[in-house]
XYZ file of C-alpha atoms in Angstrom:
250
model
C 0.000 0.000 0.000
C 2.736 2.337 0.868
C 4.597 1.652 -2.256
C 1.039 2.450 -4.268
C 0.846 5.233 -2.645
C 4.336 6.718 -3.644
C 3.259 5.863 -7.251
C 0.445 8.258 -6.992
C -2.250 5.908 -8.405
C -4.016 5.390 -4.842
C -6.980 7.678 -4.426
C -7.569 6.105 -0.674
C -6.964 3.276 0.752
C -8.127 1.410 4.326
C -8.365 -2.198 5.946
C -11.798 -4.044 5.536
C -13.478 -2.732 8.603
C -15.177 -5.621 10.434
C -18.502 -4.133 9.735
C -18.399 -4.808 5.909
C -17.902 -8.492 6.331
C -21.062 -8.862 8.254
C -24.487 -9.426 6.328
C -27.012 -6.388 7.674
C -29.431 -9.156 8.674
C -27.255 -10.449 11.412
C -27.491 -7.784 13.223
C -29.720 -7.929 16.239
C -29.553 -11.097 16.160
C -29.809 -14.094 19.358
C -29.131 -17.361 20.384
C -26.741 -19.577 18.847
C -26.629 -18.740 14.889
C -25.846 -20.714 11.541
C -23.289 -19.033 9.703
C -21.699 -18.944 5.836
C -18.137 -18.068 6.334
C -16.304 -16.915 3.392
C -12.576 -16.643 3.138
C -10.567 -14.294 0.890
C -9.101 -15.579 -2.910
C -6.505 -17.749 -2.039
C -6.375 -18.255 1.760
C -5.972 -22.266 2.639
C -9.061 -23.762 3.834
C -7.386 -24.757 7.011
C -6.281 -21.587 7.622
C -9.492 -19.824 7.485
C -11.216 -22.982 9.498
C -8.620 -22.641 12.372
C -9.375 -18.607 12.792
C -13.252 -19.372 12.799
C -12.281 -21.708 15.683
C -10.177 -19.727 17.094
C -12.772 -16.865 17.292
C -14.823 -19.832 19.135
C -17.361 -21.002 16.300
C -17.714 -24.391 16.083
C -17.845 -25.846 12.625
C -19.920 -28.083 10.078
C -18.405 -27.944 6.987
C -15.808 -26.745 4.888
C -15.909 -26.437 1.346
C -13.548 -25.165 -1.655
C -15.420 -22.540 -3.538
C -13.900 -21.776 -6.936
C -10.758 -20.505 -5.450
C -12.284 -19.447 -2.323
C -13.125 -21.059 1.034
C -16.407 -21.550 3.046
C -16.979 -22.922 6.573
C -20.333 -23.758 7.618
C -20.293 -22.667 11.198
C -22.529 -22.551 14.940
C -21.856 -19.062 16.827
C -23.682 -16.962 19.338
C -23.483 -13.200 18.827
C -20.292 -12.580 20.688
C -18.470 -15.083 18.382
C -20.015 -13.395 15.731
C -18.220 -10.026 16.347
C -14.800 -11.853 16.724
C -15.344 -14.198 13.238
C -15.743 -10.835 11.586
C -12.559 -9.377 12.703
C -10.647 -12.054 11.507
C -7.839 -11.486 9.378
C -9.055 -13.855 6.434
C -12.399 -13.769 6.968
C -14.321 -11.785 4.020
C -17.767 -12.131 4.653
C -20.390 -13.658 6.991
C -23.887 -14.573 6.284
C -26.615 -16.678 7.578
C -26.402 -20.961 6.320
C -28.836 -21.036 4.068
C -31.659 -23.208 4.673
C -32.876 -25.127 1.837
C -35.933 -26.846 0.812
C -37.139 -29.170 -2.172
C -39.589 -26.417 -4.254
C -41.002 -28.992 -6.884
C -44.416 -29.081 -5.449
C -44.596 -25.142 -5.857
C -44.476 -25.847 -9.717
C -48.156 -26.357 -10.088
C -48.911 -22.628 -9.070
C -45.768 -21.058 -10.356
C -46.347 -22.260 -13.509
C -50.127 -21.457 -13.708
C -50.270 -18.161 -12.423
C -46.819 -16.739 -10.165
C -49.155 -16.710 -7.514
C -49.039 -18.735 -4.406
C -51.288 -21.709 -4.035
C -52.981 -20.523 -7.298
C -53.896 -22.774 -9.872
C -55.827 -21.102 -12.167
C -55.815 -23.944 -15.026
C -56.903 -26.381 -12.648
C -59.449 -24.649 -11.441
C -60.736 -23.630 -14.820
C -61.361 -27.733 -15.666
C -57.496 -28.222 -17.265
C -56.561 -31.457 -15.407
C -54.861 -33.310 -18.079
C -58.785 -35.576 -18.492
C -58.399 -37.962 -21.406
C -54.648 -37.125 -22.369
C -52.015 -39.458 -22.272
C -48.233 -38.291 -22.147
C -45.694 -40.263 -23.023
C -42.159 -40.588 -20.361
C -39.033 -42.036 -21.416
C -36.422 -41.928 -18.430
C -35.481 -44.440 -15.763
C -38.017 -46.401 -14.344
C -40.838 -45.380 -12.178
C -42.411 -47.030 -8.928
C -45.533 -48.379 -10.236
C -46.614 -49.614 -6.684
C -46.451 -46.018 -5.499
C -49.396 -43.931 -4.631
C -48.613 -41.416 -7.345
C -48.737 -43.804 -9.525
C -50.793 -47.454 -8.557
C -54.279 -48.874 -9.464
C -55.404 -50.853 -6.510
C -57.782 -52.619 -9.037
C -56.739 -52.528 -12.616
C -53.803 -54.096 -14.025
C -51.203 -52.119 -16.082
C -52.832 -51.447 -19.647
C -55.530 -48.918 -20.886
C -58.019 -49.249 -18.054
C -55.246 -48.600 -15.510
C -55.742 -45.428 -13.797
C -52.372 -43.950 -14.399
C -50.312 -46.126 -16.924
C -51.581 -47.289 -19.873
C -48.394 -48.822 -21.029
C -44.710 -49.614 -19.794
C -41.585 -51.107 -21.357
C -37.761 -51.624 -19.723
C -37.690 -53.499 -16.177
C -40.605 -54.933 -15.020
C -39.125 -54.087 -11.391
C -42.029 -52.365 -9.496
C -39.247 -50.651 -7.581
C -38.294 -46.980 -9.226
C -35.363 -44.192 -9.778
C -35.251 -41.097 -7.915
C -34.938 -39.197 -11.682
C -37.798 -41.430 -13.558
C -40.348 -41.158 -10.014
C -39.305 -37.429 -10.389
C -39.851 -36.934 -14.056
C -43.015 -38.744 -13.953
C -44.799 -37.573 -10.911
C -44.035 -34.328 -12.268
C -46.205 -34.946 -15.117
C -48.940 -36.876 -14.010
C -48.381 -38.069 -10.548
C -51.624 -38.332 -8.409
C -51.792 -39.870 -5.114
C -55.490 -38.825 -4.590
C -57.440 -41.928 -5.406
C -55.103 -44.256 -3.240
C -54.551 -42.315 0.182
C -56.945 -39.419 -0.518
C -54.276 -36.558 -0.130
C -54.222 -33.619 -2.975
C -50.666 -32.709 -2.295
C -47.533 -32.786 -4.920
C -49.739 -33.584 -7.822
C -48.597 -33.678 -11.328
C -49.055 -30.489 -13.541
C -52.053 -33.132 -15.526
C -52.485 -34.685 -12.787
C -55.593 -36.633 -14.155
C -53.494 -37.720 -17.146
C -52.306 -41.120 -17.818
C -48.825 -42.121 -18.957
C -46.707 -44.272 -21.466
C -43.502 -44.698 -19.833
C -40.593 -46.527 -21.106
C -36.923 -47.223 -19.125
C -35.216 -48.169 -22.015
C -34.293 -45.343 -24.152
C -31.340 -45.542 -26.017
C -30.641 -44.196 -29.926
C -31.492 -47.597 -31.090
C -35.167 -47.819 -29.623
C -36.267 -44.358 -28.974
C -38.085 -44.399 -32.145
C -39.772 -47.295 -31.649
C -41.005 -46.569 -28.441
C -42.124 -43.745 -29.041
C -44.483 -45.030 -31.759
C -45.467 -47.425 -29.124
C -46.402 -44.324 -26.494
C -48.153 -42.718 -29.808
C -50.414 -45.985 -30.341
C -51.562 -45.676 -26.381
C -52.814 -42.423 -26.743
C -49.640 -40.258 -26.360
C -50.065 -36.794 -28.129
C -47.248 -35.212 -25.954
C -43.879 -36.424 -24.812
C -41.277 -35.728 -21.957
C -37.777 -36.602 -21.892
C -35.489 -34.964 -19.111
C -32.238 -36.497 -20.630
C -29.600 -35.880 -23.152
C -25.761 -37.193 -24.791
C -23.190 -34.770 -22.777
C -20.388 -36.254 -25.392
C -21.641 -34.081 -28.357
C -23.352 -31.870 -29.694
C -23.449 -32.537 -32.997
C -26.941 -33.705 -34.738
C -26.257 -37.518 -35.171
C -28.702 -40.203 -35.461
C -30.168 -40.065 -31.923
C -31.549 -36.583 -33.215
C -32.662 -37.569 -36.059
C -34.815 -40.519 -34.473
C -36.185 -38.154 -32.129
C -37.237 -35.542 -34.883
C -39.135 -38.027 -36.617
């Protein structure tokens, strides 16, 4: 700094006061608190965890962030003032605290506002459609998706046709995919909650969906009904248009 300053090409200069590490919304703040600690470019992680223990956090996790540090950390509001006057420490916020949002889609997609759907309630249910799912598979025992009384076929109340494992046991990305679309768990355990955006649609689902078969199960889907089709997957090696996109296009 001093040698900047000589140069002439420092206007003003000062240490980060403690203050400007600290998130406003800490302030005020008490009990014991969960913290995001943020080190500077460059400083070791287990340098910047041993100065939030030394300012008497106690800490969760520590994770490399693009060049950059963060400790997860516990602290009451007297540790708080000392983890912001540490000399690596560049910011301090609260741990965020997260939650799954999925079942919000149904509203924020129909109308932005909360716990309005507007398309449902104007009759658009997905009645008499059929969409077609190719993914992993999908739990067909599961509420969202099981007939108590009708086998798998046309006059099942959900799906209408399946090909890949016969396992009745699913995926997490094929139970998400599909409950997204059309998952209902209303007839079997009478709740309302996390339904499908057509929730009174059926579905076509199929587990095997490589370039080979795609078209051919999709033809398949078409014959049960399917008029629409939903496919949360893709080739990461290229991204050229090869014969998988040509299949699907047709």
């Amino acid at each position: 700094v001093a040698r900047l300053r000589q140069q002439g090409q420092v206007l003003w200069s000062s240490p980060l006061h403690p203050a400007y590490r600290l998130a406003p919304e800490l302030l005020g703040r008490e009990g014991t608190m969960r913290l995001s600690v943020l080190g500077f470019t460059g400083v070791p992680g287990a340098m910047l965890e041993a100065q939030v223990i030394a300012a008497g956090a106690s800490v969760e996790d520590a994770q490399e962030q693009v060049g950059r540090w963060l400790v997860v950390a516990t602290a009451t509001p007297d540790v708080l003032l000392r983890l912001v006057r540490a000399r690596d420490v560049q910011w301090v916020e609260p741990a965020a605290v997260l939650t799954e949002r999925n079942d919000t889609t149904a509203w924020a997609i129909q109308t932005k506002t909360s716990n309005s759907p507007r398309l449902w309630n104007l009759g658009l249910r997905g009645e008499g459609q059929v969409i077609g799912h190719q993914d992993s598979r999908i739990p067909t025992g599961a509420c969202y998706f099981s007939d108590p009384v009708n086998p798998i076929g046309p006059s099942h109340r959900k799906i209408v046709y399946r090909s890949g494992s016969s396992l009745t046991s699913g995926s997490s990305h094929g139970t998400h995919t599909a409950g997204t679309a059309v998952g209902d768990a209303q007839p079997v355990t009478g709740s309302t909650a996390n339904r499908g955006m057509a929730y009174l649609a059926k579905i076509a689902t199929s587990s095997d969906y490589n370039a080979g078969v795609w078209s051919a199960r999709a033809s398949t889907h078409l014959s049960f009904g399917a008029r629409i089709h939903t496919n949360s997957w893709g080739d990461d090696t290229t991204t050229a248009y090869n014969t998988h996109c040509n299949a699907i296009d047709a």
